[in-house]
Coordinates of N, CA, C and O in Angstrom, one line a residue:
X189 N -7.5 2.3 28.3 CA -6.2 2.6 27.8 C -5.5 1.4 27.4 O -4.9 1.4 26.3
X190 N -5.4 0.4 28.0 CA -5.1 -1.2 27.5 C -5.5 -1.3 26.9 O -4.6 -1.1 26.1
X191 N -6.8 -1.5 25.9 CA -7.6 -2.2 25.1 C -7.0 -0.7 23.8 O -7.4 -0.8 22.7
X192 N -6.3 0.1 24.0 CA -6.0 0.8 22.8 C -4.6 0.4 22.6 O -4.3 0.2 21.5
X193 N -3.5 0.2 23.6 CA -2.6 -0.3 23.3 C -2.4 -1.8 23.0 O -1.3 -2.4 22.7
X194 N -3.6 -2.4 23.3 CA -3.6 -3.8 22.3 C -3.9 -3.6 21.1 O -3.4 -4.2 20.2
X195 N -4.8 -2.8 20.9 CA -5.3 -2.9 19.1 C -3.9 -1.9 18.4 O -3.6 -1.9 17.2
X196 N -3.2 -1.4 19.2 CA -2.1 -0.4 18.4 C -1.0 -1.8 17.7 O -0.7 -2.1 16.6
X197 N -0.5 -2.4 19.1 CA 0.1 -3.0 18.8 C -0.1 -4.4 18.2 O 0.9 -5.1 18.0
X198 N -1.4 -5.0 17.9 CA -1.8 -5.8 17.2 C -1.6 -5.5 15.8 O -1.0 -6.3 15.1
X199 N -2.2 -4.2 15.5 CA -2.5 -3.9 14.0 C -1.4 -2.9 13.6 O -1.5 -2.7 12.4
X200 N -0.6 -2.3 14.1 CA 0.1 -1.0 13.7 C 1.2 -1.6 12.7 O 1.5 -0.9 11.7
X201 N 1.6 -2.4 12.8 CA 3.0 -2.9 11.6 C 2.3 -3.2 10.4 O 2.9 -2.8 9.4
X202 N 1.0 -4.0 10.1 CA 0.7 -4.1 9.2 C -0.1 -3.3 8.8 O -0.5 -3.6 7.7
X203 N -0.8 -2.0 9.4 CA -1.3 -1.1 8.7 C 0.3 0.0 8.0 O 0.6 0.5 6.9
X204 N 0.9 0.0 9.1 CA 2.1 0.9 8.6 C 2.7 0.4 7.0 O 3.4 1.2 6.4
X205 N 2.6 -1.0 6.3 CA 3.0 -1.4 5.4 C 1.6 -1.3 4.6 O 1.8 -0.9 3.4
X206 N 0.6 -1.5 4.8 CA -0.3 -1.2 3.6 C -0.4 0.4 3.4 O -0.6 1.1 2.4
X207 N 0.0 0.8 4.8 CA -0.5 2.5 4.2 C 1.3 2.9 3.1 O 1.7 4.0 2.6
X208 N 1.9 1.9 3.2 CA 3.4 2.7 2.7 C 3.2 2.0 1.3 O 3.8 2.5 0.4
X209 N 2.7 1.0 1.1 CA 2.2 0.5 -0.6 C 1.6 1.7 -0.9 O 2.1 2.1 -2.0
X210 N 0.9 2.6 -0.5 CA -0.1 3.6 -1.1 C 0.7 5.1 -0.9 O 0.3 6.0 -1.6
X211 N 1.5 5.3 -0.2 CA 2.0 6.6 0.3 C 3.7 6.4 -0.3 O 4.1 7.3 -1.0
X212 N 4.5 5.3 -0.3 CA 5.6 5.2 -0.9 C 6.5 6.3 0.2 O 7.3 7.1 -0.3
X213 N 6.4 6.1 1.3 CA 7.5 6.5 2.3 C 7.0 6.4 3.6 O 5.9 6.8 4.1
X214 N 7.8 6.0 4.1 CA 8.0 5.1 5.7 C 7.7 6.0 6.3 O 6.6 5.8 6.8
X215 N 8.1 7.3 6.7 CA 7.5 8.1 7.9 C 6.0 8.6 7.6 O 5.1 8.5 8.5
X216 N 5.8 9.0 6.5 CA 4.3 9.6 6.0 C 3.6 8.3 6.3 O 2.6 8.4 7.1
X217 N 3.9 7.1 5.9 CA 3.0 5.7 6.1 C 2.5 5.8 8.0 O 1.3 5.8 8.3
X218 N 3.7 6.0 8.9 CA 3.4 6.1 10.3 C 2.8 7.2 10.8 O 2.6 7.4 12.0
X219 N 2.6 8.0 9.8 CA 2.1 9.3 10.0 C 0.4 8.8 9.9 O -0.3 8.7 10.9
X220 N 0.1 8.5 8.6 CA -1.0 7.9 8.2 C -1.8 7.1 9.2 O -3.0 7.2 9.5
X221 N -0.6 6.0 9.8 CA -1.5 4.8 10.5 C -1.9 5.6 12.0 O -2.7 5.2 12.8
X222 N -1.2 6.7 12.3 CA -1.2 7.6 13.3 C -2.5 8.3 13.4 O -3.0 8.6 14.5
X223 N -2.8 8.5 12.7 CA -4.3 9.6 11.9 C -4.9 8.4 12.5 O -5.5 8.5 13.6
X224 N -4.8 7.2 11.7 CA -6.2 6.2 11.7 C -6.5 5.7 13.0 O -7.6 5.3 13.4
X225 N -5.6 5.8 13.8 CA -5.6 5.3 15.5 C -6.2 6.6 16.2 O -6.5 6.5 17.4
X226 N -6.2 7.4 15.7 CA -6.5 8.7 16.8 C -7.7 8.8 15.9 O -8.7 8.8 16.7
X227 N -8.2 8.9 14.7 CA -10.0 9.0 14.6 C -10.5 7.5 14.8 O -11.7 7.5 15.2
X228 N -10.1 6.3 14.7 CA -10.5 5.3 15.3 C -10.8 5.3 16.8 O -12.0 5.3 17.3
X229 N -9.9 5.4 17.5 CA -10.3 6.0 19.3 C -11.4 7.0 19.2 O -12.4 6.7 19.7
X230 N -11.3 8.1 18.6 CA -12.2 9.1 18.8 C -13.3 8.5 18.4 O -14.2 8.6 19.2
X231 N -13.7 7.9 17.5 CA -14.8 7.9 16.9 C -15.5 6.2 16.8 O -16.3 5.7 16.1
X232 N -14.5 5.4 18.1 CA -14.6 3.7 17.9 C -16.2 3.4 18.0 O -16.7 2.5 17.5
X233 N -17.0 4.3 18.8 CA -18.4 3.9 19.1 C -19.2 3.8 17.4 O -20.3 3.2 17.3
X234 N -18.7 4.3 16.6 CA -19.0 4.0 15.4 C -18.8 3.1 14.3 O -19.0 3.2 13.1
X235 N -18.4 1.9 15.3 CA -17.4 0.7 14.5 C -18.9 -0.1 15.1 O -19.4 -0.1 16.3
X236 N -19.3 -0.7 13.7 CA -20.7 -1.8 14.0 C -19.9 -3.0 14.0 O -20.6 -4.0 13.8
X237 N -19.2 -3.2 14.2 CA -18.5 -5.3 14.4 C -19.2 -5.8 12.8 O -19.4 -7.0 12.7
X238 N -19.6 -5.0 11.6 CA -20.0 -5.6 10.8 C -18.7 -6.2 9.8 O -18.8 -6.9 8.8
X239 N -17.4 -5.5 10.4 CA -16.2 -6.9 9.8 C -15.4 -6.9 10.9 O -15.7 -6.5 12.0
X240 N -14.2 -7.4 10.4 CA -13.5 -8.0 11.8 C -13.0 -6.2 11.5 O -13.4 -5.4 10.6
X241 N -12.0 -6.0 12.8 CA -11.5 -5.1 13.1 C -10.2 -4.6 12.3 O -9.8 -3.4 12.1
X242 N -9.5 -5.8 11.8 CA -8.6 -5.7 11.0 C -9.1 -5.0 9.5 O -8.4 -4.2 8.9
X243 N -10.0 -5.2 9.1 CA -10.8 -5.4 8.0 C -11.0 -3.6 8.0 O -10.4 -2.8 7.4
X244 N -11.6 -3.5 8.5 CA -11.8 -1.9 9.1 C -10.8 -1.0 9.5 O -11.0 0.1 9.1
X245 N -10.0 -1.0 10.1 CA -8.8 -0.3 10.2 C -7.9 0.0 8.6 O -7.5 1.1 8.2
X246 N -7.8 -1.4 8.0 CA -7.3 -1.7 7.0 C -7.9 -0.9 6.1 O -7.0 -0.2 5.5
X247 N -9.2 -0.7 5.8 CA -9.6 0.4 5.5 C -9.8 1.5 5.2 O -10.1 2.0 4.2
X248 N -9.6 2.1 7.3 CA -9.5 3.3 7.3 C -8.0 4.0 6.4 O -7.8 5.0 5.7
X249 N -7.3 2.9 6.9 CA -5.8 3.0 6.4 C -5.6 3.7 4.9 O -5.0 4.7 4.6
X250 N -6.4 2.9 4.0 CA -6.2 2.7 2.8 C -6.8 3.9 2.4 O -6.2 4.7 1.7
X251 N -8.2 4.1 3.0 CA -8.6 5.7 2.8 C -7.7 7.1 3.2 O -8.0 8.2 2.8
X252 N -7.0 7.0 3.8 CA -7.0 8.3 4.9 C -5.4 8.4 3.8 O -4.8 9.4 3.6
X253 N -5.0 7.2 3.3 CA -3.5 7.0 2.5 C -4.1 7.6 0.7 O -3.4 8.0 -0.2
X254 N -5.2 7.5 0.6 CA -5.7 8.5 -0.4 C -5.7 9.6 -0.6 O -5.6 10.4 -1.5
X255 N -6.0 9.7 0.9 CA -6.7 11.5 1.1 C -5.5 11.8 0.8 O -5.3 12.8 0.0
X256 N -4.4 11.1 1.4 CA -2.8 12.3 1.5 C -2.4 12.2 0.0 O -1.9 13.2 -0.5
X257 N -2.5 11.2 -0.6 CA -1.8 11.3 -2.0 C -2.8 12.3 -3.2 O -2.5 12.6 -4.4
X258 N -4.5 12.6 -2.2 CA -4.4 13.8 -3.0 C -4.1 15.1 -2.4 O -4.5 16.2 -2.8
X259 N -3.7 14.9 -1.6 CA -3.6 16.5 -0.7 C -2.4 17.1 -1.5 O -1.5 16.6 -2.2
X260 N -2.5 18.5 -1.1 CA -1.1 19.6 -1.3 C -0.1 19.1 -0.7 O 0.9 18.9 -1.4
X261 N 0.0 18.8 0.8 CA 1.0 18.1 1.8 C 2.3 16.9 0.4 O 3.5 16.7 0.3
X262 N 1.3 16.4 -0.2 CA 2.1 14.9 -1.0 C 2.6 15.7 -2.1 O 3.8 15.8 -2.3
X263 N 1.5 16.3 -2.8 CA 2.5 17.0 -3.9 C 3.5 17.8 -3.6 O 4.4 17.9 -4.5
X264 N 3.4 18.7 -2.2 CA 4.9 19.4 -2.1 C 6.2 18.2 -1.7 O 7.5 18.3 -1.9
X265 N 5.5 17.2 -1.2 CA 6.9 16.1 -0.5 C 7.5 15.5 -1.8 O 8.7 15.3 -1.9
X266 N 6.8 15.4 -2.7 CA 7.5 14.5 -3.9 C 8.1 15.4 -4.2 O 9.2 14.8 -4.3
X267 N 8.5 16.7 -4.6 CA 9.4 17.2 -4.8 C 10.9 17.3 -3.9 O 11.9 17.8 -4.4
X268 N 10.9 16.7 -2.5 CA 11.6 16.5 -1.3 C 12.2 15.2 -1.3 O 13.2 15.1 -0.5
X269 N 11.5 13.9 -2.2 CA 11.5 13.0 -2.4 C 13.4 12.8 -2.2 O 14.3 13.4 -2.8
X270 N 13.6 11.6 -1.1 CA 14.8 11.0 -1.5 C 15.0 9.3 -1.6 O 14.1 8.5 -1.3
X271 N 16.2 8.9 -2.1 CA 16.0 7.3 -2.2 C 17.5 7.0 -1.0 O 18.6 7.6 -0.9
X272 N 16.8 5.8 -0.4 CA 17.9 5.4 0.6 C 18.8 4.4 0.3 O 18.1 3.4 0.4
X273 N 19.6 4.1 0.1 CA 20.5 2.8 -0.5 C 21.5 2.5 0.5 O 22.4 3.2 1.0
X274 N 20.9 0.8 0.8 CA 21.6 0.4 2.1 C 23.4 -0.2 1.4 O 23.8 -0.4 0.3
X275 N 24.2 -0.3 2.7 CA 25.3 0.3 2.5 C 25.5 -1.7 2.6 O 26.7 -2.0 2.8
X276 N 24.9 -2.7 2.6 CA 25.5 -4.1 3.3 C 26.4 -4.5 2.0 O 26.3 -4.2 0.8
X277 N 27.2 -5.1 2.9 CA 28.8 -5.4 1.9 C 28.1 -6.6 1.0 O 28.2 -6.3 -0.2
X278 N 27.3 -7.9 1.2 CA 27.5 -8.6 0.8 C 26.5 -8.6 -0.8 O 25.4 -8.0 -1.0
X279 N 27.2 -9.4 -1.8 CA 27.3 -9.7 -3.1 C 25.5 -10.1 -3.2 O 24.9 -9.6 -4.2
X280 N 24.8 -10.7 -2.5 CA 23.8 -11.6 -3.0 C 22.8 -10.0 -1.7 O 21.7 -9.4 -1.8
X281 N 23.2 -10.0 -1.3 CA 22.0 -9.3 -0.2 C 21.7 -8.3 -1.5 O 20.7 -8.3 -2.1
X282 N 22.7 -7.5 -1.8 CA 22.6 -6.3 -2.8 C 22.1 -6.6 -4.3 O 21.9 -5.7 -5.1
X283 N 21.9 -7.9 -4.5 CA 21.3 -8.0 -5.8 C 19.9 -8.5 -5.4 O 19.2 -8.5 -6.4
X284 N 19.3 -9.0 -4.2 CA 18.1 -9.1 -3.6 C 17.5 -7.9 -3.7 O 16.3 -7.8 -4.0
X285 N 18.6 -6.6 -3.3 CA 17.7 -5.0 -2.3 C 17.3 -4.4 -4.1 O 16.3 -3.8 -4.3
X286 N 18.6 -4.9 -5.2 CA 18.3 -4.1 -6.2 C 16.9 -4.7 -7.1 O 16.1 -4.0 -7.8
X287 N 17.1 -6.2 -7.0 CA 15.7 -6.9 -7.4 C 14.4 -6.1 -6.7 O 13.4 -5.6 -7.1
X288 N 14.8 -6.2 -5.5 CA 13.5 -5.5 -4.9 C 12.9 -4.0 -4.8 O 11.8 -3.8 -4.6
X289 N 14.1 -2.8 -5.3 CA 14.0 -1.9 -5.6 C 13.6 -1.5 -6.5 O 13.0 -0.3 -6.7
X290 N 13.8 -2.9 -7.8 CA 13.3 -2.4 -9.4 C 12.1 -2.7 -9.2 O 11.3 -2.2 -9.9
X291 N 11.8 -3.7 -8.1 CA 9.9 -4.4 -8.6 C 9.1 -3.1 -8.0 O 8.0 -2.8 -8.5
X292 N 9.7 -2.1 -6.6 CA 9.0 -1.7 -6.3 C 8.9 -0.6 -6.6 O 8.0 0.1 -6.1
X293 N 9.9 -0.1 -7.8 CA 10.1 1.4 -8.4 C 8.8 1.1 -9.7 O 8.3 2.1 -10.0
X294 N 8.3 0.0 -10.5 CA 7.9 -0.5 -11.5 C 6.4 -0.7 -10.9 O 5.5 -0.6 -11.7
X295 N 6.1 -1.2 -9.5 CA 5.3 -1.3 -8.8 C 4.5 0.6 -8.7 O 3.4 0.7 -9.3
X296 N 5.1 1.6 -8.0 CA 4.6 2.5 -8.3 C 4.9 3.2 -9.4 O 5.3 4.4 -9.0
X297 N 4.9 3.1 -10.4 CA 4.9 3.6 -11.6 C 3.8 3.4 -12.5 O 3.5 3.9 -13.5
X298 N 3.0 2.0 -11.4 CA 1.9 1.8 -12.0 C 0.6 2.6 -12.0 O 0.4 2.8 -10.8
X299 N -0.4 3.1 -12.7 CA -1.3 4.0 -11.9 C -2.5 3.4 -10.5 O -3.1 2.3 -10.6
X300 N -2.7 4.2 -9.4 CA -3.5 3.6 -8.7 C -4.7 2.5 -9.4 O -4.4 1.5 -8.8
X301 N -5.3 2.4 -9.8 CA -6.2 1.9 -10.5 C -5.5 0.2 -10.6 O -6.2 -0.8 -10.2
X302 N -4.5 0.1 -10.9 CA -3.8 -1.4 -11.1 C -3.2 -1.7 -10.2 O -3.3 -2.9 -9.8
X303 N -2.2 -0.6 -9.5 CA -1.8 -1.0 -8.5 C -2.5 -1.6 -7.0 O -2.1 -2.5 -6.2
X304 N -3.3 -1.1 -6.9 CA -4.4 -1.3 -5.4 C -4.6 -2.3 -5.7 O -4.3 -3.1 -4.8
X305 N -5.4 -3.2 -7.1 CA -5.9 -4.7 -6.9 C -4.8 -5.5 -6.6 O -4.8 -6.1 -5.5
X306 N -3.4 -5.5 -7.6 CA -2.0 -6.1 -7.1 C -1.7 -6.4 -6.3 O -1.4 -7.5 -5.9
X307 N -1.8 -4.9 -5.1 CA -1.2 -4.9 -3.8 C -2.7 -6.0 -3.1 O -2.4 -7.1 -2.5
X308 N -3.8 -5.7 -3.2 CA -4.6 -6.6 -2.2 C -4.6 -8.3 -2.9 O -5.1 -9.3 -2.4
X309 N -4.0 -8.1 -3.9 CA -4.4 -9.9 -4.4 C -3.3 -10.4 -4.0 O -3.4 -11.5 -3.5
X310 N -2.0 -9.9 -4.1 CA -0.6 -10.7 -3.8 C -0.3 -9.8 -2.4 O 0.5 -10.5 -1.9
X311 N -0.5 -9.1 -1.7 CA 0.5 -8.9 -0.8 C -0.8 -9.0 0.2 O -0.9 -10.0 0.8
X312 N -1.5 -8.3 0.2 CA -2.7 -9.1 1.4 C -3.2 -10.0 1.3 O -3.9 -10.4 2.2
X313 N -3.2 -10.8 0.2 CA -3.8 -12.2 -0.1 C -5.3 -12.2 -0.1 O -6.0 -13.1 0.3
X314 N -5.8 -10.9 -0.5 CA -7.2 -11.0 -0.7 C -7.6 -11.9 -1.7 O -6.7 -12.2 -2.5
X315 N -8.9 -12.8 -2.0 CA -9.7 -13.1 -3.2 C -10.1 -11.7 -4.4 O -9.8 -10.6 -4.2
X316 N -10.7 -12.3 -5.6 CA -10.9 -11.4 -6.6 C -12.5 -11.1 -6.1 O -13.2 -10.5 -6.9
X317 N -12.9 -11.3 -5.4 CA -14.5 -11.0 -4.9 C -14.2 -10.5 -3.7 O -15.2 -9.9 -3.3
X318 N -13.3 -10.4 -2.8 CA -13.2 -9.6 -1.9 C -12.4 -8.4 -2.0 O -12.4 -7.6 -1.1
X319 N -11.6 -8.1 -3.2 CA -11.0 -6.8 -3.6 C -12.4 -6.4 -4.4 O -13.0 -5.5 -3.8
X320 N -13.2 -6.9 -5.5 CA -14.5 -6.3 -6.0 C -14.9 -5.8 -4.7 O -14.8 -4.6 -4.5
X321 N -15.4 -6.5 -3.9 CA -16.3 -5.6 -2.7 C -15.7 -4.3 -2.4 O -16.2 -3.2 -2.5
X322 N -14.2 -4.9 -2.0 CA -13.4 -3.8 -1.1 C -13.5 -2.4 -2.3 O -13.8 -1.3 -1.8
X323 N -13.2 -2.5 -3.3 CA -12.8 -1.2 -4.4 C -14.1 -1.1 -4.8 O -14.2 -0.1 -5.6
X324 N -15.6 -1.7 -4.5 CA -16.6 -1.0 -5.1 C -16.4 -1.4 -7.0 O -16.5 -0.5 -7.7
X325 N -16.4 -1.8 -7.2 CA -16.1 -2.8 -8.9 C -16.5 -4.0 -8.7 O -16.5 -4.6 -7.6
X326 N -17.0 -4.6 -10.5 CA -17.1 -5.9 -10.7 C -16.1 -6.6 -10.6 O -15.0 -6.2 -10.8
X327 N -16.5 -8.1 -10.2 CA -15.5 -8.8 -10.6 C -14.2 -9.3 -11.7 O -12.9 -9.5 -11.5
X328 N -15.3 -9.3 -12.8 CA -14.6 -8.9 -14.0 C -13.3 -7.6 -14.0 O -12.2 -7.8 -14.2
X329 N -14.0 -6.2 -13.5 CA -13.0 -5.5 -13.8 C -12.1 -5.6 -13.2 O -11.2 -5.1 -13.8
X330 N -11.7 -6.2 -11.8 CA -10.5 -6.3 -10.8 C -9.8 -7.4 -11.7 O -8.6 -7.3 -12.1
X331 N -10.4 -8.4 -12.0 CA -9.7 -9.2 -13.1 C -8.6 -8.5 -13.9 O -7.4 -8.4 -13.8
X332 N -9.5 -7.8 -14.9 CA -8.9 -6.9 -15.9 C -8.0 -6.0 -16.0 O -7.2 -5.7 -16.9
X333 N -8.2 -5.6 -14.3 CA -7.1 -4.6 -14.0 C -5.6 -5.4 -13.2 O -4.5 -4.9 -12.9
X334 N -6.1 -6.5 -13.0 CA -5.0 -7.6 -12.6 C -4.0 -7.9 -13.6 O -2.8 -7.7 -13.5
X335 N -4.7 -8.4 -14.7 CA -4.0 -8.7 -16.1 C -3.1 -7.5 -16.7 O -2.0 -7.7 -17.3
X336 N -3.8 -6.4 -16.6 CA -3.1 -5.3 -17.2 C -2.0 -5.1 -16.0 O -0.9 -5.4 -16.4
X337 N -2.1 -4.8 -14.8 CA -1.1 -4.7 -13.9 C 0.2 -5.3 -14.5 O 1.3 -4.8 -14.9
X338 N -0.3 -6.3 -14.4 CA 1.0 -7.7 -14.3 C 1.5 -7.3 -16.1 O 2.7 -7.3 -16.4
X339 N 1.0 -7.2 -16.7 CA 1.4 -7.0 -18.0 C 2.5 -6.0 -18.0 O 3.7 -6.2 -18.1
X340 N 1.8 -4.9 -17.8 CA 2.4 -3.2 -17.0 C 4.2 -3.8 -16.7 O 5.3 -3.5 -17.1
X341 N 3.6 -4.6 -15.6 CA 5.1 -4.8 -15.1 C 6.1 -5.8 -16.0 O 7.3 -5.6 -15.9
X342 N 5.6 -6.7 -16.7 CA 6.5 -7.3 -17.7 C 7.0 -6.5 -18.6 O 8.1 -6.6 -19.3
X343 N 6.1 -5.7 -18.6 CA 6.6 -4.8 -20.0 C 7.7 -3.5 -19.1 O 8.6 -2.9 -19.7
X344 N 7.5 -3.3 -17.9 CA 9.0 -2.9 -17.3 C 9.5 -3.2 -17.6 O 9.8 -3.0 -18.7
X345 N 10.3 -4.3 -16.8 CA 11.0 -5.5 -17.0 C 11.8 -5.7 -17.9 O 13.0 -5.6 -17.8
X346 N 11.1 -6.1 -19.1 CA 11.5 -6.4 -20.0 C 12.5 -5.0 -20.8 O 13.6 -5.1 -21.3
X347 N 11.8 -3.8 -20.7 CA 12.3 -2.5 -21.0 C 13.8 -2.4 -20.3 O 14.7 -1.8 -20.7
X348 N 13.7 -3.1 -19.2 CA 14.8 -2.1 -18.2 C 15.8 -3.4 -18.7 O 17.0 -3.2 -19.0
X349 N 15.3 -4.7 -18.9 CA 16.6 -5.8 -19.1 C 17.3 -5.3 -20.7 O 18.5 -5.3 -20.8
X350 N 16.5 -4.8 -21.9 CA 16.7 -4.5 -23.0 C 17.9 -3.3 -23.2 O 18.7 -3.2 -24.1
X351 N 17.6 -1.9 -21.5 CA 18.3 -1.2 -21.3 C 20.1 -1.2 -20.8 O 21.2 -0.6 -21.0
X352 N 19.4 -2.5 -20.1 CA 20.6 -3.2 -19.3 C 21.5 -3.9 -20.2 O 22.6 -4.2 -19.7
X353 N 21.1 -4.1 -21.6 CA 22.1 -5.0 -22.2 C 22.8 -4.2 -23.0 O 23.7 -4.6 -23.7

């Protein structure tokens, strides 16, 4: 029972943000990492130590945050979909939350395909040979899909500043 409440609380905040890059809402995300801790326990005699543990959970995460974004469950929630807008008084925090709001509204607008390399090259700080492994693709194409990402999002960007003026 210790050795499960160490790996929960070792790994649970940062699976709960990789699964919410892929799910796009905070409770479904702890829903998700919820799943991955209860078939990880059930099923840990099946973990070969052939990566670290992080590596693998990370994993499970990323998969089981698939399954839901194809399940019925996701497609009925996006219609339930709400947006939260924090209420802080100050001038600069609020032009931070709205910076942050457009990158991440522009962020999933991207199709999974671009978005997954993004999220593992800048926010987990993977290599471009360790997202190839991880996504099953060549090197080249994680590249490819890097470039088009980032383009994707300039070309928001640029759309929404053109709107803005």
């Amino acid at each position: 029972m210790n050795e499960m409440n160490q790996i929960m609380n070792e790994h649970s905040r940062y699976l709960v943000r990789i699964a919410y890059l892929y799910v796009k809402n905070w409770s479904t995300a702890e829903d998700v990492v919820q799943e991955v801790f209860v078939t990880f326990f059930q099923k840990s005699d099946q973990f070969r130590n052939e990566a670290s543990l992080k590596t693998y959970l990370t994993r499970m995460t990323a998969n089981r945050a698939k399954d839901y974004l194809r399940s019925w469950k996701h497609k009925k929630d996006v219609l339930f979909d709400t947006v939260f807008i924090s209420s802080k008084s100050t001038e600069e925090v609020l032009l931070e939350q709205e910076r942050l709001a457009s990158l991440e509204k522009h962020l999933f607008q991207l199709p999974l395909k671009y978005r997954e390399p993004l999220i593992l090259f800048y926010y987990d700080e993977q290599s471009i040979a360790e997202i190839a492994l991880y996504l099953e693709l060549n090197e080249n194409t994680v590249k490819t899909r890097l470039r088009r990402a980032k383009q994707q999002l300039k070309e928001f960007f640029a759309e929404e500043e053109g709107v803005d003026e």
